[in-house]
């Protein structure tokens, strides 16, 4: 007897590889491969999680009212139009499940986040990659990639893994140029690192065809708890809530995320430190002769002469217990993505890079 055949598209999904976290034989590992917060989780969130853990025998809230209220107050949004998911990954999956089926297309930048094609294929749809221009999203190419079957357009801004951004005018041009019935999804995983850009929340507030996703995994230091959220038109939120699991977020995760959202001092401190350390890292890498675009996120993309050099550097860093991300899977085999650490982390990375360059 055979197992049933999976739905079309599923076997075309390449397994997502998370950032490595271990080096055999090395104890003091510096993990710079997943863009986690080097300062850890906010103490306020850890305390809230501990307290909530005492009630883990009880089912959590189904409507996430407390967390949605905190998000809405901090960002000046309508709480009824916020949806919370198991990481923003779940929100991306819900969007695909709700709006994409066999024969439908989803446009994403060629060097875009790998979850976009994965979530598209999981729903039976076809991902369509639009070429970028010098590692920056090309608005014209994105619009040219749209057709009558395009249901979603995914775009991280700032982008991962390039760290580059497109401006507010370009985002409006994308929203204006979309075919009828297509939703622009602005993935704001790194917005908190990008100065005073609102990540498109203002646009999503007034346009039915714009949706924003955000995460607690990066700036808020809660990657292990899996909390993200989305904001968009009430009609879209109502659709997504029908397919969202009623108990998708645990009470521990909800409590921690709410506390983290309200901890504006933590966010301000981390943003400032990232700005300073990102500049140090960018300059240090450029001094070594590497190509580095100005990053608006909490990582930088280092470009090497060729793939062999990138692989050689990756191995040399690993031997020193420093884990960065080689981007072969993103079509950037000559590049390494490096999370911006704290001051000591950046120093250790730059010293490791200098040792590799001398060898
Ligand atoms: C890290 C990241 C996310 C966050 O995903 P979560 O599921 O919320 O942890 C989303 N989009 C991009 C582009 C990312 O790099």
Coordinates of N, CA, C and O in Angstrom, one line a residue, residues 163-322:
X163 N 19.7 43.8 2.6 CA 19.8 44.9 3.6 C 19.4 46.2 3.0 O 19.4 47.3 3.6
X164 N 19.1 46.2 1.6 CA 18.8 47.5 1.0 C 17.3 47.8 1.1 O 16.5 47.0 1.5
X165 N 16.9 49.0 0.7 CA 15.5 49.4 0.9 C 15.1 50.2 -0.4 O 15.9 50.8 -1.1
X166 N 13.8 50.2 -0.6 CA 13.2 51.2 -1.6 C 12.4 52.2 -0.8 O 11.9 52.0 0.3
X167 N 12.3 53.4 -1.4 CA 11.7 54.6 -0.7 C 10.2 54.5 -0.7 O 9.6 53.7 -1.5
X168 N 9.6 55.4 0.1 CA 8.2 55.5 0.2 C 7.5 55.7 -1.2 O 6.4 55.1 -1.5
X169 N 8.1 56.5 -2.0 CA 7.5 56.8 -3.4 C 7.4 55.5 -4.2 O 6.4 55.3 -4.9
X170 N 8.5 54.7 -4.1 CA 8.5 53.5 -4.9 C 7.5 52.5 -4.4 O 6.9 51.8 -5.2
X171 N 7.3 52.5 -3.1 CA 6.3 51.6 -2.5 C 4.9 52.0 -3.0 O 4.1 51.2 -3.4
X172 N 4.6 53.3 -3.1 CA 3.3 53.8 -3.6 C 3.2 53.4 -5.1 O 2.1 53.0 -5.5
X173 N 4.3 53.5 -5.8 CA 4.3 53.2 -7.2 C 3.9 51.7 -7.4 O 3.1 51.4 -8.3
X174 N 4.4 50.9 -6.5 CA 4.1 49.4 -6.6 C 2.6 49.2 -6.3 O 1.9 48.5 -7.1
X175 N 2.1 49.9 -5.3 CA 0.7 49.7 -4.9 C -0.2 50.2 -6.0 O -1.2 49.6 -6.4
X176 N 0.2 51.4 -6.7 CA -0.6 51.9 -7.8 C -0.6 51.1 -9.0 O -1.6 51.0 -9.7
X177 N 0.5 50.4 -9.2 CA 0.7 49.6 -10.5 C 0.2 48.2 -10.4 O 0.2 47.5 -11.5
X178 N -0.2 47.7 -9.3 CA -0.6 46.3 -9.2 C -1.9 46.0 -10.0 O -2.7 46.9 -10.1
X179 N -2.0 44.8 -10.5 CA -3.2 44.5 -11.2 C -4.3 44.4 -10.2 O -4.1 44.2 -9.0
X180 N -5.5 44.6 -10.7 CA -6.7 44.5 -9.9 C -6.8 43.1 -9.2 O -6.4 42.1 -9.8
X181 N -7.1 43.1 -7.9 CA -7.2 41.9 -7.2 C -5.9 41.3 -6.7 O -5.9 40.1 -6.3
X182 N -4.9 42.1 -6.8 CA -3.6 41.6 -6.2 C -3.2 42.4 -5.0 O -3.4 43.6 -4.9
X183 N -2.7 41.7 -4.0 CA -2.4 42.3 -2.7 C -0.9 42.5 -2.6 O -0.1 41.6 -2.8
X184 N -0.4 43.7 -2.3 CA 1.0 44.0 -2.0 C 1.3 43.7 -0.5 O 0.7 44.3 0.3
X185 N 2.2 42.8 -0.3 CA 2.5 42.4 1.1 C 3.9 42.9 1.4 O 4.9 42.5 0.9
X186 N 3.9 43.9 2.3 CA 5.2 44.5 2.7 C 5.7 43.9 4.0 O 5.1 44.0 5.1
X187 N 6.7 43.1 3.9 CA 7.3 42.3 5.0 C 8.2 43.3 5.8 O 9.3 43.6 5.3
X188 N 7.8 43.7 6.9 CA 8.6 44.7 7.7 C 9.4 44.1 8.8 O 9.6 44.7 9.9
X189 N 10.0 42.9 8.6 CA 10.8 42.2 9.6 C 11.9 43.1 10.2 O 12.3 43.0 11.3
X190 N 12.4 44.0 9.3 CA 13.6 44.8 9.8 C 13.3 46.3 9.8 O 14.2 47.1 9.9
X191 N 12.0 46.7 9.8 CA 11.6 48.1 9.8 C 12.2 48.9 11.0 O 12.6 50.0 10.8
X192 N 12.2 48.2 12.1 CA 12.7 48.9 13.3 C 14.1 49.4 13.2 O 14.6 50.2 14.0
X193 N 14.9 48.8 12.3 CA 16.3 49.2 12.2 C 16.5 50.3 11.1 O 17.6 50.7 10.9
X194 N 15.4 50.7 10.5 CA 15.5 51.6 9.3 C 15.1 53.0 9.6 O 14.4 53.6 8.8
X195 N 15.6 53.6 10.6 CA 15.2 55.0 10.9 C 13.8 55.2 11.1 O 13.1 54.3 11.8
X196 N 13.2 56.2 10.6 CA 11.8 56.5 10.9 C 10.7 56.0 9.9 O 9.6 56.5 9.8
X197 N 11.1 55.1 9.0 CA 10.2 54.5 8.1 C 9.1 53.7 8.8 O 9.4 52.9 9.7
X198 N 7.9 53.9 8.4 CA 6.7 53.2 9.1 C 6.5 51.8 8.5 O 5.5 51.1 9.0
X199 N 7.3 51.4 7.6 CA 7.1 50.0 7.0 C 5.9 49.9 6.1 O 5.5 48.8 5.8
X200 N 5.2 51.0 5.8 CA 4.0 50.9 5.0 C 2.7 50.8 5.8 O 1.6 50.7 5.2
X201 N 2.8 50.9 7.1 CA 1.6 50.9 8.0 C 0.6 52.0 7.6 O -0.6 51.7 7.5
X202 N 1.1 53.2 7.3 CA 0.2 54.3 6.9 C -0.5 53.9 5.6 O -1.7 54.1 5.5
X203 N 0.2 53.4 4.7 CA -0.4 53.0 3.4 C -1.4 51.9 3.6 O -2.5 51.9 3.0
X204 N -1.1 50.9 4.4 CA -2.0 49.8 4.6 C -3.2 50.2 5.3 O -4.3 49.6 5.2
X205 N -3.1 51.4 6.0 CA -4.3 51.9 6.7 C -5.3 52.5 5.8 O -6.5 52.5 6.1
X206 N -4.9 52.9 4.6 CA -5.8 53.6 3.7 C -6.0 52.9 2.4 O -6.8 53.3 1.6
X207 N -5.2 51.8 2.1 CA -5.3 51.1 0.8 C -5.7 49.7 1.0 O -5.1 49.0 1.8
X208 N -6.8 49.3 0.4 CA -7.2 47.9 0.5 C -6.3 46.9 -0.1 O -6.3 45.7 0.3
X209 N -5.4 47.3 -1.0 CA -4.5 46.4 -1.6 C -3.1 46.3 -1.0 O -2.1 45.9 -1.7
X210 N -2.9 46.9 0.2 CA -1.6 46.9 0.8 C -1.8 46.2 2.2 O -2.7 46.5 3.0
X211 N -0.8 45.3 2.5 CA -0.8 44.6 3.8 C 0.6 44.6 4.3 O 1.5 44.5 3.5
X212 N 0.7 44.7 5.6 CA 2.0 44.8 6.2 C 2.2 43.6 7.2 O 1.3 43.3 7.9
X213 N 3.4 43.0 7.2 CA 3.7 42.0 8.2 C 4.9 42.5 9.1 O 5.8 43.2 8.6
X214 N 4.8 42.1 10.3 CA 5.9 42.5 11.3 C 6.2 41.3 12.2 O 5.5 40.4 12.2
X215 N 7.4 41.4 12.8 CA 7.8 40.2 13.7 C 8.3 40.7 15.0 O 8.8 41.8 15.2
X216 N 8.3 39.8 16.0 CA 8.9 39.9 17.3 C 10.3 39.2 17.3 O 10.9 39.1 18.3
X217 N 10.7 38.6 16.2 CA 11.8 37.7 16.1 C 13.2 38.5 16.1 O 14.2 37.9 16.4
X218 N 13.2 39.7 15.6 CA 14.4 40.4 15.4 C 14.6 41.5 16.4 O 15.2 41.2 17.5
X219 N 14.2 42.7 16.2 CA 14.4 43.7 17.2 C 13.9 43.4 18.6 O 14.5 43.7 19.6
X220 N 12.8 42.7 18.7 CA 12.2 42.4 20.0 C 12.8 41.2 20.7 O 12.4 40.9 21.8
X221 N 13.7 40.6 20.0 CA 14.5 39.5 20.7 C 13.7 38.3 21.1 O 14.1 37.6 22.0
X222 N 12.6 37.9 20.4 CA 11.7 36.8 20.8 C 11.7 35.7 19.7 O 10.6 35.0 19.6
X223 N 12.7 35.5 19.0 CA 12.7 34.6 17.9 C 12.3 33.2 18.3 O 11.6 32.5 17.6
X224 N 12.6 32.8 19.5 CA 12.3 31.5 20.0 C 10.9 31.3 20.4 O 10.4 30.1 20.5
X225 N 10.1 32.4 20.6 CA 8.7 32.3 21.0 C 7.8 32.2 19.8 O 6.6 31.8 20.0
X226 N 8.2 32.7 18.7 CA 7.4 32.7 17.4 C 6.2 33.5 17.5 O 5.1 33.1 17.7
X227 N 6.4 34.8 17.4 CA 5.2 35.8 17.3 C 5.5 36.8 16.2 O 6.5 37.4 16.1
X228 N 4.5 37.0 15.4 CA 4.5 38.0 14.4 C 3.1 38.6 14.2 O 2.1 38.1 14.9
X229 N 2.9 39.6 13.4 CA 1.6 40.1 13.2 C 1.5 40.7 11.8 O 2.5 40.9 11.1
X230 N 0.2 41.0 11.5 CA -0.1 41.6 10.2 C -1.1 42.7 10.3 O -1.9 42.7 11.3
X231 N -1.1 43.7 9.4 CA -2.0 44.8 9.4 C -2.5 45.1 8.0 O -1.7 45.1 7.1
X232 N -3.8 45.2 7.9 CA -4.4 45.5 6.6 C -5.8 45.8 6.6 O -6.4 46.1 7.7
X233 N -6.4 45.7 5.4 CA -7.9 46.0 5.3 C -8.7 45.1 6.2 O -8.3 43.9 6.3
X234 N -9.8 45.5 6.7 CA -10.6 44.7 7.6 C -11.1 43.5 6.8 O -11.1 42.4 7.4
X235 N -11.4 43.6 5.5 CA -11.8 42.5 4.7 C -10.8 41.4 4.7 O -11.1 40.2 4.8
X236 N -9.5 41.8 4.6 CA -8.4 40.8 4.5 C -8.2 40.1 5.9 O -8.1 38.9 6.0
X237 N -8.3 40.9 6.9 CA -8.1 40.4 8.3 C -9.2 39.3 8.6 O -9.0 38.3 9.1
X238 N -10.5 39.7 8.2 CA -11.6 38.8 8.4 C -11.4 37.4 7.6 O -11.8 36.4 8.2
X239 N -10.8 37.5 6.5 CA -10.5 36.3 5.7 C -9.5 35.4 6.4 O -9.7 34.2 6.7
X240 N -8.4 36.1 6.9 CA -7.3 35.3 7.5 C -7.7 34.7 8.8 O -7.3 33.6 9.2
X241 N -8.6 35.4 9.6 CA -9.0 34.9 10.9 C -9.8 33.6 10.7 O -9.9 32.8 11.7
X242 N -10.5 33.4 9.6 CA -11.3 32.2 9.4 C -10.4 31.0 9.3 O -10.8 29.9 9.6
X243 N -9.2 31.1 8.8 CA -8.3 30.0 8.6 C -7.2 29.9 9.7 O -6.5 28.9 9.8
X244 N -7.0 30.9 10.5 CA -6.1 30.9 11.6 C -6.5 29.9 12.7 O -7.7 29.9 13.0
X245 N -5.6 29.2 13.2 CA -6.0 28.3 14.3 C -6.4 29.1 15.5 O -5.7 30.1 15.8
X246 N -7.5 28.8 16.2 CA -7.9 29.7 17.3 C -6.9 29.8 18.4 O -6.9 30.8 19.1
X247 N -6.1 28.8 18.6 CA -5.1 28.8 19.7 C -3.7 28.8 19.2 O -2.8 28.1 19.7
X248 N -3.5 29.6 18.1 CA -2.2 29.5 17.4 C -1.0 30.1 18.3 O 0.1 29.6 18.2
X249 N -1.3 31.0 19.2 CA -0.2 31.6 20.0 C -0.4 31.1 21.5 O -1.5 31.2 22.0
X250 N 0.6 30.7 22.1 CA 0.6 30.2 23.5 C 0.4 31.4 24.4 O 0.8 32.6 24.1
X251 N -0.1 31.2 25.6 CA -0.2 32.3 26.6 C 1.1 32.9 27.0 O 1.3 34.1 27.2
X252 N 2.2 32.0 27.0 CA 3.5 32.5 27.3 C 4.0 33.5 26.2 O 4.5 34.6 26.5
X253 N 3.8 33.1 25.0 CA 4.2 33.9 23.8 C 3.5 35.2 23.8 O 4.0 36.3 23.6
X254 N 2.2 35.1 24.0 CA 1.3 36.4 24.0 C 1.8 37.3 25.1 O 1.9 38.6 24.8
X255 N 2.0 36.8 26.3 CA 2.4 37.7 27.4 C 3.8 38.4 27.1 O 4.0 39.6 27.4
X256 N 4.7 37.6 26.6 CA 6.1 38.1 26.4 C 6.0 39.1 25.3 O 6.7 40.2 25.4
X257 N 5.3 38.9 24.2 CA 5.2 39.8 23.1 C 4.6 41.1 23.5 O 5.0 42.2 23.1
X258 N 3.5 41.0 24.3 CA 2.9 42.3 24.8 C 3.8 43.1 25.6 O 3.9 44.3 25.4
X259 N 4.6 42.5 26.5 CA 5.5 43.2 27.3 C 6.6 43.8 26.5 O 7.0 45.0 26.7
X260 N 7.1 43.0 25.5 CA 8.2 43.5 24.6 C 7.7 44.7 23.8 O 8.4 45.7 23.6
X261 N 6.5 44.7 23.3 CA 5.9 45.8 22.5 C 5.9 47.0 23.3 O 6.1 48.1 22.8
X262 N 5.5 46.9 24.6 CA 5.4 48.1 25.4 C 6.8 48.6 25.9 O 6.9 49.7 26.5
X263 N 7.8 47.8 25.7 CA 9.2 48.2 26.3 C 9.9 49.1 25.3 O 10.8 48.6 24.6
X264 N 9.5 50.3 25.1 CA 10.0 51.2 24.1 C 11.5 51.5 24.4 O 12.2 51.8 23.5
X265 N 11.9 51.5 25.7 CA 13.3 51.8 26.0 C 14.2 50.8 25.4 O 15.3 51.1 24.8
X266 N 13.8 49.5 25.5 CA 14.6 48.4 25.0 C 14.8 48.6 23.5 O 15.9 48.5 23.0
X267 N 13.7 48.9 22.8 CA 13.7 49.0 21.4 C 14.6 50.2 21.0 O 15.5 50.0 20.1
X268 N 14.5 51.3 21.7 CA 15.3 52.4 21.3 C 16.8 52.2 21.6 O 17.7 52.5 20.7
X269 N 17.1 51.5 22.7 CA 18.5 51.2 23.0 C 19.1 50.2 21.9 O 20.2 50.4 21.4
X270 N 18.3 49.2 21.6 CA 18.8 48.2 20.6 C 19.0 48.9 19.2 O 20.0 48.6 18.5
X271 N 18.1 49.8 18.8 CA 18.2 50.4 17.5 C 19.4 51.3 17.5 O 20.1 51.3 16.4
X272 N 19.7 52.0 18.5 CA 20.8 52.9 18.5 C 22.1 52.1 18.5 O 23.0 52.4 17.7
X273 N 22.2 51.0 19.3 CA 23.4 50.2 19.3 C 23.6 49.6 17.9 O 24.7 49.5 17.4
X274 N 22.5 49.1 17.3 CA 22.7 48.5 16.0 C 23.2 49.5 15.0 O 24.1 49.2 14.1
X275 N 22.7 50.7 15.1 CA 23.2 51.8 14.1 C 24.7 52.0 14.2 O 25.4 52.0 13.2
X276 N 25.1 52.1 15.5 CA 26.6 52.3 15.7 C 27.4 51.1 15.3 O 28.4 51.2 14.5
X277 N 27.0 49.9 15.7 CA 27.8 48.7 15.3 C 27.7 48.4 13.9 O 28.7 47.8 13.3
X278 N 26.6 48.6 13.2 CA 26.4 48.4 11.8 C 27.4 49.2 11.0 O 28.1 48.8 10.1
X279 N 27.6 50.5 11.4 CA 28.5 51.4 10.8 C 29.9 50.9 10.9 O 30.7 50.9 10.0
X280 N 30.3 50.4 12.2 CA 31.6 49.9 12.4 C 31.9 48.7 11.5 O 33.0 48.6 10.9
X281 N 30.9 47.8 11.5 CA 31.1 46.6 10.7 C 31.2 46.9 9.2 O 32.1 46.3 8.5
X282 N 30.4 47.7 8.7 CA 30.4 48.1 7.3 C 31.8 48.7 6.9 O 32.4 48.3 6.0
X283 N 32.2 49.6 7.8 CA 33.5 50.2 7.5 C 34.7 49.2 7.5 O 35.6 49.2 6.7
X284 N 34.6 48.4 8.6 CA 35.7 47.4 8.8 C 35.7 46.4 7.6 O 36.8 46.1 7.1
X285 N 34.6 46.0 7.1 CA 34.6 45.1 5.9 C 35.1 45.8 4.7 O 35.8 45.2 3.9
X286 N 34.7 47.0 4.5 CA 35.1 47.8 3.3 C 36.6 48.0 3.4 O 37.3 47.9 2.4
X287 N 37.2 48.2 4.6 CA 38.6 48.4 4.7 C 39.4 47.1 4.3 O 40.5 47.2 3.9
X288 N 38.7 46.0 4.4 CA 39.3 44.7 3.9 C 39.2 44.5 2.4 O 39.5 43.5 1.9
X289 N 38.5 45.5 1.8 CA 38.4 45.4 0.3 C 37.2 44.7 -0.2 O 37.0 44.5 -1.4
X290 N 36.2 44.5 0.7 CA 35.0 43.8 0.3 C 33.9 44.8 -0.1 O 33.9 45.9 0.4
X291 N 33.0 44.3 -1.0 CA 31.9 45.2 -1.4 C 30.8 45.1 -0.3 O 30.4 44.0 0.0
X292 N 30.3 46.2 0.2 CA 29.3 46.2 1.2 C 28.3 47.3 0.9 O 28.7 48.5 0.9
X293 N 27.0 47.0 0.6 CA 26.0 48.1 0.4 C 25.7 48.7 1.8 O 25.8 48.0 2.8
X294 N 25.2 49.9 1.8 CA 24.7 50.5 3.0 C 23.5 49.6 3.5 O 22.6 49.5 2.7
X295 N 23.5 49.1 4.7 CA 22.4 48.3 5.2 C 21.4 49.1 6.0 O 21.9 49.9 6.8
X296 N 20.1 48.8 5.9 CA 19.1 49.5 6.7 C 18.6 48.5 7.7 O 17.6 48.7 8.4
X297 N 19.3 47.3 7.9 CA 18.8 46.3 8.7 C 19.7 46.0 9.9 O 20.6 46.8 10.2
X298 N 19.7 44.8 10.4 CA 20.6 44.4 11.5 C 21.6 43.3 11.0 O 22.0 42.5 11.8
X299 N 21.9 43.4 9.7 CA 22.9 42.6 9.1 C 23.5 43.3 8.0 O 23.0 44.3 7.5
X300 N 24.7 42.8 7.5 CA 25.3 43.4 6.3 C 25.6 42.2 5.4 O 25.8 41.1 5.8
X301 N 25.6 42.6 4.1 CA 25.9 41.6 3.1 C 27.3 41.9 2.6 O 27.6 43.0 2.0
X302 N 28.3 41.0 2.7 CA 29.6 41.2 2.3 C 29.8 40.4 1.0 O 29.5 39.2 0.9
X303 N 30.3 41.2 0.0 CA 30.5 40.6 -1.4 C 32.0 40.3 -1.6 O 32.8 41.2 -1.4
X304 N 32.3 39.0 -2.0 CA 33.7 38.6 -2.2 C 34.0 38.6 -3.7 O 33.0 38.6 -4.5
X305 N 35.3 38.4 -4.0 CA 35.6 38.3 -5.4 C 34.9 37.2 -6.2 O 34.5 37.4 -7.3
X306 N 34.7 36.1 -5.5 CA 34.0 35.0 -6.2 C 33.5 34.0 -5.1 O 33.8 34.2 -3.9
X307 N 32.9 33.0 -5.6 CA 32.3 32.0 -4.6 C 33.4 31.3 -3.8 O 33.2 31.1 -2.6
X308 N 34.5 31.0 -4.4 CA 35.6 30.3 -3.7 C 36.0 31.1 -2.5 O 36.3 30.6 -1.4
X309 N 36.2 32.5 -2.7 CA 36.7 33.3 -1.6 C 35.6 33.4 -0.5 O 36.0 33.4 0.7
X310 N 34.4 33.5 -0.9 CA 33.3 33.5 0.1 C 33.3 32.2 1.0 O 33.2 32.3 2.2
X311 N 33.4 31.1 0.3 CA 33.4 29.8 1.0 C 34.6 29.7 1.9 O 34.6 29.2 3.0
X312 N 35.8 30.2 1.4 CA 37.0 30.1 2.2 C 36.9 30.9 3.4 O 37.3 30.5 4.5
X313 N 36.4 32.1 3.3 CA 36.2 33.0 4.5 C 35.2 32.4 5.4 O 35.4 32.4 6.7
X314 N 34.1 31.9 4.9 CA 33.1 31.2 5.7 C 33.7 30.1 6.6 O 33.5 30.0 7.8
X315 N 34.6 29.3 5.9 CA 35.2 28.2 6.6 C 36.2 28.7 7.7 O 36.3 28.2 8.8
X316 N 36.9 29.8 7.3 CA 37.9 30.3 8.3 C 37.2 30.9 9.5 O 37.7 30.7 10.7
X317 N 36.1 31.5 9.3 CA 35.3 32.1 10.4 C 34.8 30.9 11.3 O 34.8 31.0 12.5
X318 N 34.2 29.9 10.6 CA 33.7 28.8 11.4 C 34.7 28.1 12.2 O 34.4 27.8 13.4
X319 N 35.9 28.0 11.7 CA 37.0 27.4 12.5 C 37.3 28.2 13.8 O 37.8 27.7 14.8
X320 N 36.9 29.5 13.7 CA 37.1 30.4 14.9 C 35.8 30.4 15.7 O 35.7 31.3 16.6
X321 N 34.8 29.6 15.4 CA 33.6 29.6 16.2 C 32.6 30.7 15.8 O 31.7 31.0 16.5
X322 N 32.8 31.4 14.6 CA 32.0 32.5 14.2 C 31.1 32.0 13.0 O 31.6 31.5 12.0

